[in-house]
GROMACS .gro file of C-alpha atoms in nm:
model
  231
    1MET     CA    1  -0.705  -3.726 -15.366
    2GLY     CA    2  -0.456  -3.533 -15.166
    3LYS     CA    3  -0.139  -3.584 -14.964
    4TYR     CA    4  -0.321  -3.624 -14.635
    5ILE     CA    5  -0.530  -3.921 -14.765
    6ASP     CA    6  -0.203  -4.071 -14.885
    7LEU     CA    7  -0.052  -4.040 -14.530
    8LEU     CA    8  -0.364  -4.197 -14.380
    9GLN     CA    9  -0.348  -4.485 -14.615
   10GLU     CA   10  -0.010  -4.573 -14.465
   11ASP     CA   11  -0.189  -4.656 -14.137
   12VAL     CA   12  -0.321  -5.015 -14.121
   13ARG     CA   13  -0.606  -4.892 -13.897
   14PHE     CA   14  -0.721  -4.664 -14.172
   15LYS     CA   15  -0.720  -4.941 -14.427
   16GLU     CA   16  -0.911  -5.177 -14.191
   17GLY     CA   17  -1.151  -4.907 -14.075
   18LEU     CA   18  -1.267  -4.766 -14.413
   19LYS     CA   19  -1.402  -5.001 -14.677
   20ALA     CA   20  -1.720  -4.851 -14.836
   21CYS     CA   21  -1.935  -4.608 -14.637
   22MET     CA   22  -2.281  -4.561 -14.774
   23ASN     CA   23  -2.375  -4.295 -14.511
   24CYS     CA   24  -2.653  -4.481 -14.356
   25GLY     CA   25  -2.594  -4.314 -14.012
   26VAL     CA   26  -2.599  -4.629 -13.796
   27CYS     CA   27  -2.269  -4.536 -13.641
   28THR     CA   28  -2.403  -4.189 -13.538
   29ALA     CA   29  -2.725  -4.346 -13.399
   30VAL     CA   30  -2.526  -4.585 -13.162
   31CYS     CA   31  -2.244  -4.342 -13.076
   32PRO     CA   32  -2.239  -4.224 -12.710
   33ALA     CA   33  -2.019  -3.934 -12.799
   34ALA     CA   34  -2.272  -3.810 -13.063
   35ALA     CA   35  -2.534  -3.798 -12.783
   36PHE     CA   36  -2.311  -3.566 -12.581
   37TYR     CA   37  -2.099  -3.365 -12.810
   38ASN     CA   38  -2.168  -3.174 -13.137
   39TYR     CA   39  -2.021  -3.487 -13.319
   40ASP     CA   40  -2.144  -3.702 -13.610
   41PRO     CA   41  -1.914  -3.984 -13.716
   42ARG     CA   42  -2.106  -4.026 -14.043
   43GLN     CA   43  -2.012  -3.677 -14.151
   44LEU     CA   44  -1.656  -3.737 -14.043
   45ILE     CA   45  -1.625  -4.049 -14.261
   46SER     CA   46  -1.784  -3.869 -14.550
   47ILE     CA   47  -1.519  -3.594 -14.531
   48VAL     CA   48  -1.245  -3.857 -14.515
   49GLN     CA   49  -1.390  -4.048 -14.815
   50ARG     CA   50  -1.380  -3.736 -15.037
   51GLY     CA   51  -1.007  -3.707 -14.974
   52GLU     CA   52  -0.977  -3.328 -15.002
   53ASP     CA   53  -0.676  -3.185 -14.836
   54GLU     CA   54  -0.841  -2.874 -14.713
   55ASP     CA   55  -1.123  -3.063 -14.548
   56ILE     CA   56  -0.895  -3.324 -14.389
   57GLU     CA   57  -0.661  -3.058 -14.253
   58ALA     CA   58  -0.951  -2.883 -14.098
   59LEU     CA   59  -1.042  -3.214 -13.931
   60LEU     CA   60  -0.685  -3.263 -13.807
   61LYS     CA   61  -0.687  -2.918 -13.640
   62SER     CA   62  -1.032  -2.952 -13.501
   63ASP     CA   63  -1.179  -3.068 -13.170
   64THR     CA   64  -1.395  -3.317 -13.358
   65ILE     CA   65  -1.149  -3.597 -13.374
   66TRP     CA   66  -1.094  -3.595 -13.000
   67TYR     CA   67  -1.461  -3.639 -12.907
   68CYS     CA   68  -1.470  -4.016 -12.982
   69GLY     CA   69  -1.423  -4.241 -12.668
   70GLU     CA   70  -1.306  -4.543 -12.877
   71CYS     CA   71  -1.585  -4.767 -12.729
   72MET     CA   72  -1.611  -4.924 -13.075
   73SER     CA   73  -1.996  -4.944 -13.061
   74CYS     CA   74  -1.978  -4.862 -13.430
   75ARG     CA   75  -1.764  -5.156 -13.532
   76PRO     CA   76  -2.011  -5.441 -13.504
   77ARG     CA   77  -2.306  -5.244 -13.622
   78CYS     CA   78  -2.180  -5.098 -13.963
   79PRO     CA   79  -2.351  -5.291 -14.246
   80ARG     CA   80  -2.059  -5.233 -14.471
   81GLY     CA   81  -1.792  -5.347 -14.227
   82ASN     CA   82  -1.629  -5.006 -14.147
   83THR     CA   83  -1.492  -4.901 -13.820
   84PRO     CA   84  -1.512  -4.522 -13.764
   85GLY     CA   85  -1.321  -4.563 -13.436
   86TYR     CA   86  -1.018  -4.687 -13.628
   87ILE     CA   87  -1.043  -4.401 -13.871
   88ILE     CA   88  -1.048  -4.160 -13.571
   89GLN     CA   89  -0.733  -4.324 -13.437
   90SER     CA   90  -0.558  -4.274 -13.767
   91LEU     CA   91  -0.662  -3.914 -13.774
   92ARG     CA   92  -0.540  -3.851 -13.427
   93THR     CA   93  -0.200  -4.012 -13.494
   94LEU     CA   94  -0.157  -3.800 -13.807
   95SER     CA   95  -0.266  -3.489 -13.621
   96GLN     CA   96   0.003  -3.558 -13.342
   97ARG     CA   97   0.265  -3.642 -13.603
   98LEU     CA   98   0.216  -3.316 -13.792
   99GLY     CA   99   0.156  -3.096 -13.499
  100PHE     CA  100  -0.200  -2.996 -13.586
  101PHE     CA  101  -0.340  -3.116 -13.254
  102VAL     CA  102  -0.231  -2.791 -13.083
  103GLU     CA  103  -0.472  -2.597 -13.289
  104SER     CA  104  -0.775  -2.722 -13.090
  105GLU     CA  105  -0.870  -2.710 -12.712
  106LYS     CA  106  -0.928  -3.083 -12.694
  107GLY     CA  107  -0.609  -3.155 -12.895
  108ARG     CA  108  -0.389  -2.953 -12.666
  109GLN     CA  109  -0.506  -3.183 -12.390
  110GLN     CA  110  -0.291  -3.453 -12.540
  111LEU     CA  111   0.003  -3.298 -12.353
  112ALA     CA  112  -0.182  -3.360 -12.019
  113ILE     CA  113  -0.255  -3.725 -12.117
  114LYS     CA  114   0.107  -3.772 -12.227
  115ARG     CA  115   0.248  -3.631 -11.901
  116THR     CA  116   0.006  -3.819 -11.675
  117ILE     CA  117  -0.086  -4.165 -11.816
  118GLY     CA  118   0.195  -4.180 -12.065
  119GLU     CA  119   0.475  -4.094 -11.826
  120ASN     CA  120   0.307  -4.305 -11.546
  121ILE     CA  121   0.348  -4.618 -11.768
  122LEU     CA  122   0.718  -4.557 -11.809
  123ARG     CA  123   0.779  -4.458 -11.457
  124THR     CA  124   0.561  -4.712 -11.264
  125GLY     CA  125   0.443  -4.966 -11.521
  126TYR     CA  126   0.084  -4.863 -11.469
  127CYS     CA  127  -0.146  -4.625 -11.654
  128LEU     CA  128  -0.266  -4.499 -11.317
  129THR     CA  129  -0.188  -4.568 -10.955
  130PRO     CA  130  -0.380  -4.454 -10.646
  131LEU     CA  131  -0.114  -4.194 -10.559
  132ALA     CA  132  -0.121  -4.044 -10.914
  133ILE     CA  133  -0.468  -3.911 -10.829
  134ARG     CA  134  -0.339  -3.623 -10.634
  135PRO     CA  135  -0.594  -3.446 -10.407
  136ASP     CA  136  -0.477  -3.102 -10.523
  137MET     CA  137  -0.537  -3.191 -10.891
  138HIS     CA  138  -0.855  -3.381 -10.821
  139PRO     CA  139  -1.055  -3.173 -10.563
  140GLU     CA  140  -1.367  -3.345 -10.674
  141GLN     CA  141  -1.246  -3.657 -10.491
  142GLY     CA  142  -1.309  -3.478 -10.165
  143THR     CA  143  -1.167  -3.518  -9.824
  144VAL     CA  144  -1.218  -3.889  -9.801
  145TRP     CA  145  -0.980  -3.947 -10.092
  146ARG     CA  146  -0.723  -3.718  -9.930
  147TRP     CA  147  -0.731  -3.925  -9.615
  148ILE     CA  148  -0.695  -4.245  -9.834
  149VAL     CA  149  -0.387  -4.104 -10.004
  150GLU     CA  150  -0.238  -4.009  -9.667
  151HIS     CA  151  -0.295  -4.371  -9.537
  152ASP     CA  152  -0.246  -4.558  -9.861
  153GLN     CA  153  -0.015  -4.830  -9.724
  154ASP     CA  154  -0.255  -4.926  -9.445
  155ILE     CA  155  -0.564  -4.918  -9.666
  156PHE     CA  156  -0.448  -5.078  -9.989
  157ARG     CA  157  -0.251  -5.360  -9.821
  158GLN     CA  158  -0.580  -5.486  -9.677
  159PHE     CA  159  -0.681  -5.559 -10.033
  160THR     CA  160  -0.347  -5.658 -10.189
  161PRO     CA  161  -0.045  -5.737  -9.954
  162SER     CA  162   0.192  -5.679 -10.247
  163TYR     CA  163   0.100  -5.307 -10.279
  164CYS     CA  164   0.415  -5.115 -10.363
  165LYS     CA  165   0.624  -5.426 -10.304
  166VAL     CA  166   0.816  -5.648 -10.544
  167GLY     CA  167   0.634  -5.975 -10.602
  168ALA     CA  168   0.314  -6.120 -10.732
  169GLY     CA  169  -0.024  -5.943 -10.695
  170ALA     CA  170  -0.218  -5.633 -10.785
  171LEU     CA  171  -0.046  -5.291 -10.759
  172ARG     CA  172   0.291  -5.457 -10.693
  173LYS     CA  173   0.609  -5.259 -10.754
  174THR     CA  174   0.725  -5.299 -11.114
  175THR     CA  175   1.082  -5.418 -11.124
  176ASP     CA  176   1.358  -5.209 -11.286
  177GLU     CA  177   1.405  -5.492 -11.548
  178THR     CA  178   1.048  -5.470 -11.654
  179LEU     CA  179   1.053  -5.082 -11.668
  180ALA     CA  180   1.360  -5.107 -11.896
  181GLU     CA  181   1.169  -5.351 -12.118
  182LEU     CA  182   0.873  -5.105 -12.134
  183GLU     CA  183   1.110  -4.820 -12.221
  184ARG     CA  184   1.257  -5.029 -12.498
  185ILE     CA  185   0.909  -5.130 -12.634
  186PHE     CA  186   0.817  -4.760 -12.652
  187GLU     CA  187   1.132  -4.687 -12.840
  188VAL     CA  188   1.105  -4.949 -13.103
  189THR     CA  189   0.727  -4.898 -13.165
  190GLY     CA  190   0.754  -4.526 -13.209
  191GLY     CA  191   0.587  -4.439 -12.874
  192LYS     CA  192   0.873  -4.227 -12.753
  193ALA     CA  193   0.901  -4.041 -13.083
  194MET     CA  194   0.525  -3.968 -13.049
  195PHE     CA  195   0.583  -3.840 -12.695
  196ASP     CA  196   0.866  -3.619 -12.821
  197SER     CA  197   0.643  -3.485 -13.098
  198ILE     CA  198   0.364  -3.394 -12.854
  199GLU     CA  199   0.626  -3.214 -12.625
  200HIS     CA  200   0.779  -3.036 -12.924
  201HIS     CA  201   0.462  -2.901 -13.079
  202SER     CA  202   0.306  -2.817 -12.738
  203ASP     CA  203   0.610  -2.610 -12.646
  204ARG     CA  204   0.578  -2.425 -12.985
  205LYS     CA  205   0.205  -2.354 -12.930
  206ALA     CA  206   0.265  -2.249 -12.572
  207ARG     CA  207   0.519  -1.981 -12.684
  208GLU     CA  208   0.269  -1.867 -12.951
  209MET     CA  209   0.011  -1.824 -12.671
  210GLY     CA  210   0.258  -1.617 -12.455
  211TYR     CA  211   0.379  -1.887 -12.212
  212ASN     CA  212   0.739  -1.956 -12.142
  213GLY     CA  213   0.715  -2.285 -12.323
  214ALA     CA  214   0.512  -2.588 -12.224
  215ASP     CA  215   0.578  -2.525 -11.862
  216GLU     CA  216   0.354  -2.591 -11.558
  217GLU     CA  217   0.145  -2.278 -11.625
  218TYR     CA  218   0.068  -2.388 -11.971
  219PHE     CA  219   0.000  -2.736 -11.861
  220MET     CA  220  -0.252  -2.624 -11.602
  221ASP     CA  221  -0.424  -2.413 -11.871
  222VAL     CA  222  -0.452  -2.715 -12.096
  223TYR     CA  223  -0.567  -2.931 -11.805
  224THR     CA  224  -0.834  -2.712 -11.667
  225HIS     CA  225  -0.956  -2.476 -11.956
  226ASN     CA  226  -1.309  -2.554 -12.096
  227SER     CA  227  -1.460  -2.318 -12.353
  228ASN     CA  228  -1.793  -2.489 -12.320
  229GLN     CA  229  -1.833  -2.476 -12.693
  230HIS     CA  230  -1.834  -2.855 -12.763
  231TYR     CA  231  -2.200  -2.940 -12.717
   0.00000   0.00000   0.00000
């Protein structure tokens, strides 16, 4: 056993997720990602069980660990009580912690997730709000969505009068006190440290790739690039 398996063993999700895989393949058979990507959770669990540093490092630097959608279809179906989705979560966290995520196309997209969903939570209290889906970043939404964004107050207050207002109800404005509590939760649980790690390693990789750090140009490359080699 190597150092990476020891680091994974520190994660409670890994301990809960890997008990005794017998490689039956039920997880792969029910996995939606396996039907779409070149992805086989059975093989991934087999690699992790062997505990070889070289093989686990290759996983941590690969696109493979980012294909899982965390639907947890695998959890109730494993005859040995394993949860491959938990193991994937542990691998992803370790990859982010060690900076290996920047070595793969899907891994580099963690910067986009951090700067959109992650920062939205701390700024607004929501993972996503209607105005966060900017028409210039989401042209597939079409002209109707652009019109909705331009008239958001009139439209959304027909469904929820508290839209962007302090008070009870859906899409209400999150109070400063609540946002401060969220900020503190992220600090004490290690969320902000993880965000800092993603920014730090992304900046390093961006400079390696010839960008001036993890700036807007690098972000757009991460956000839009698709090698079409995942299927």
